[in-house]
Each structure stands twice: as structure tokens, then as C-alpha cells.
XYZ file of C-alpha atoms in Angstrom:
182
model
C 50.677 33.168 -3.048
C 47.328 32.375 -2.872
C 45.385 32.051 0.397
C 45.304 28.742 1.765
C 41.520 28.266 2.081
C 39.474 27.560 5.002
C 40.276 23.513 6.872
C 36.604 23.151 6.102
C 36.538 24.415 2.475
C 35.671 22.232 0.200
C 36.499 22.838 -3.957
C 33.695 23.493 -5.776
C 33.305 20.583 -7.934
C 33.376 18.335 -4.376
C 30.533 20.990 -3.426
C 28.228 20.192 -6.329
C 28.482 16.668 -5.945
C 27.581 16.757 -1.895
C 24.317 18.890 -2.787
C 23.507 16.056 -5.326
C 24.171 13.180 -3.057
C 22.370 15.066 -0.190
C 19.523 16.175 -3.237
C 19.379 12.735 -4.416
C 18.922 11.314 0.323
C 16.348 13.796 0.202
C 14.444 13.140 -2.696
C 14.648 8.967 -2.239
C 13.597 9.617 1.525
C 9.974 11.372 0.212
C 9.220 8.484 -1.705
C 10.007 6.036 0.764
C 7.551 7.963 3.153
C 5.181 7.745 0.655
C 5.666 4.608 -0.201
C 5.610 3.988 3.829
C 1.736 5.215 4.250
C 0.891 3.946 0.206
C 1.349 0.410 0.507
C -0.155 0.271 4.330
C -3.484 2.312 3.371
C -2.723 -0.946 1.053
C -2.729 -3.174 2.797
C -5.016 -2.471 5.702
C -7.968 -1.671 2.487
C -7.006 -5.213 1.636
C -7.955 -6.632 4.904
C -11.363 -5.025 4.724
C -11.894 -6.252 0.551
C -11.015 -9.751 2.380
C -13.148 -9.618 4.906
C -15.964 -8.679 2.349
C -14.976 -11.142 0.401
C -15.464 -13.961 2.670
C -19.090 -11.845 3.703
C -20.069 -12.593 0.230
C -18.853 -15.896 0.101
C -20.793 -16.905 3.191
C -23.686 -15.247 3.033
C -26.182 -17.370 0.299
C -25.061 -20.005 2.487
C -25.478 -19.017 5.164
C -29.472 -17.097 3.725
C -29.864 -20.239 2.371
C -29.581 -22.454 4.284
C -32.045 -20.730 6.684
C -34.731 -20.143 3.627
C -34.645 -24.463 3.291
C -35.505 -24.868 7.162
C -38.893 -26.632 6.707
C -39.800 -25.024 9.583
C -40.773 -21.765 7.985
C -42.291 -24.073 5.664
C -44.110 -25.727 8.096
C -45.321 -22.150 9.965
C -46.922 -21.210 6.965
C -43.423 -18.472 5.799
C -43.487 -19.092 1.935
C -42.915 -15.738 1.203
C -39.957 -15.019 3.890
C -38.916 -18.545 2.545
C -38.404 -16.527 -1.615
C -37.342 -13.667 -0.068
C -34.059 -15.297 2.144
C -34.179 -17.720 -1.301
C -33.773 -13.580 -3.781
C -31.199 -12.391 -1.052
C -29.186 -15.399 -1.472
C -28.720 -15.431 -4.749
C -28.103 -11.550 -5.162
C -24.761 -12.697 -3.052
C -23.028 -13.939 -6.319
C -24.527 -11.428 -9.280
C -23.216 -8.123 -6.097
C -19.741 -9.875 -5.922
C -19.301 -9.819 -9.511
C -20.270 -6.543 -9.787
C -18.391 -5.196 -7.761
C -15.150 -6.847 -8.959
C -14.186 -8.153 -5.610
C -11.412 -10.786 -6.868
C -9.718 -8.642 -8.831
C -9.970 -6.107 -6.401
C -8.246 -8.456 -3.397
C -5.783 -9.184 -5.713
C -4.673 -5.682 -7.132
C -4.382 -4.989 -4.390
C -2.416 -7.143 -2.712
C -0.273 -6.675 -5.998
C 0.048 -2.603 -5.384
C 0.980 -2.810 -1.884
C 3.350 -5.198 -2.237
C 5.133 -3.296 -4.472
C 4.839 0.020 -3.362
C 6.473 -1.756 -0.076
C 9.580 -3.191 -2.221
C 9.689 1.078 -3.691
C 9.962 1.585 -0.188
C 12.355 -0.496 0.743
C 14.365 0.003 -2.144
C 14.433 3.981 -2.082
C 16.129 3.565 1.294
C 18.433 1.376 0.457
C 19.333 4.316 -1.329
C 19.615 6.877 0.300
C 21.664 4.911 3.504
C 24.235 3.002 1.370
C 24.130 3.598 -3.001
C 24.255 7.731 -2.699
C 26.884 7.214 0.180
C 29.290 5.690 -2.062
C 29.111 5.890 -6.025
C 26.547 8.957 -6.634
C 25.815 8.517 -10.176
C 24.939 5.475 -9.124
C 22.691 6.676 -6.716
C 21.176 9.554 -9.346
C 21.025 6.557 -11.682
C 18.283 4.203 -8.926
C 16.553 6.360 -8.269
C 15.580 7.172 -11.764
C 14.694 3.366 -12.392
C 12.985 3.482 -8.749
C 10.916 6.869 -9.751
C 9.807 4.629 -12.711
C 8.546 1.676 -11.423
C 7.191 4.885 -9.249
C 5.526 6.069 -11.913
C 3.984 2.524 -12.916
C 3.148 1.459 -9.798
C 0.618 5.261 -9.730
C -0.424 4.523 -12.399
C -3.413 2.097 -12.141
C -5.075 4.388 -10.095
C -6.687 2.636 -7.325
C -8.641 4.792 -5.318
C -8.462 3.596 -1.527
C -11.173 4.891 1.236
C -10.291 7.610 3.276
C -11.067 5.524 6.709
C -7.458 3.294 5.323
C -5.971 5.968 4.967
C -6.207 7.239 8.691
C -6.245 4.215 10.145
C -2.549 4.024 8.454
C -1.700 7.422 9.210
C -2.081 6.484 13.025
C -0.352 3.420 12.352
C 2.932 4.809 11.288
C 2.544 7.529 13.831
C 2.528 5.541 16.782
C 5.043 3.810 15.351
C 3.815 0.711 14.342
C 6.512 0.641 11.423
C 9.454 1.805 12.988
C 11.934 -0.467 13.515
C 14.400 -1.015 16.702
C 17.539 -1.096 13.939
C 17.093 2.211 12.779
C 16.398 3.774 16.567
C 19.809 3.065 17.101
C 20.875 4.940 14.719
């Protein structure tokens, strides 16, 4: 006669299954946090790039307007007019060289992708992994493939955007009341 296992002991296959479940949940949580920091950093950077874009659109108009003031000609400041006209003409070339329009589109798209991945990792950790471990593992693998694609763009936000994102996250700006209740 075999001794009865202690009530809190689980059969080996159950223990292995629970270890897999815990590992999947832990990995999903790590990736969720990574996506939170990445998406927040990208969105903060996006705000700055949009402001730069607005400056590059408005500045040549304003500078050109100042250059066209007849009072400058009346005062004999033709050289000022020439310099202002030159500076105003440089903005479109600089905006094109800096690829500001492309940056806005790419940063926006990648920020949204990382935010979407963050939500998907959270769902696997809090819902899918509590049920079918195989489905959770498959879902995690699919999300990691998407993550690899998103990371392959190698877009590099400035450190200042990451620092601002870190402060906002640590201050609780991205914590939901529903999550605090659990």
C-alpha cells in the first residue's frame, strides 16, 4: 500500500503544467512592461516631432512675411531682407532632409503597435494563461513574432523621451483603477 500524498502535493504533470503557466505569465508581464515603456516613449517623442513639424511649416511663412515688410526696404535694410528670405527658403529643404513627415508617420505607427502588443500580452497573462496553457504558449509565440517585427525598425527615440516616459509611468499615469482593485 502506497502512502497517500499530502493534500497540497500535486501530480508531477500538474506541477509541470503550473510551472509552464507561471513562466508564460511572467514572460507576458515582462513583455507587457517593455511595451508600456516603449509605446509611452514613442508617444512622448511623437509630440515633440509634431511640434518640430509645425515649426518647420510656420517658420518660413513668418520669416517670409517679415522679409516682405516694406518698412525694411524703406530703412535701407536690404541685406536683412536677403538673409530672411534665405533662411525662409532653407526650412523646406531641412524638413525634407530630416524626413520629419516620415518620422511622424513611423513613430505614430510604432507607438500604436507597441500599445496594441502591450494589451495583447496583458490579456494572455490575465485571461488566456489561466485556461489553456497550450493556447497561451501559442499566443505568446505569435506576439513575440509581432514584437520582433516592431523592433526590427530600430527607431531610436531620444533619451529624454524615455526619461519622461519613465517618470510618467512610475508616477502612475498609466495605472488603471480597475487594476488597483485586484
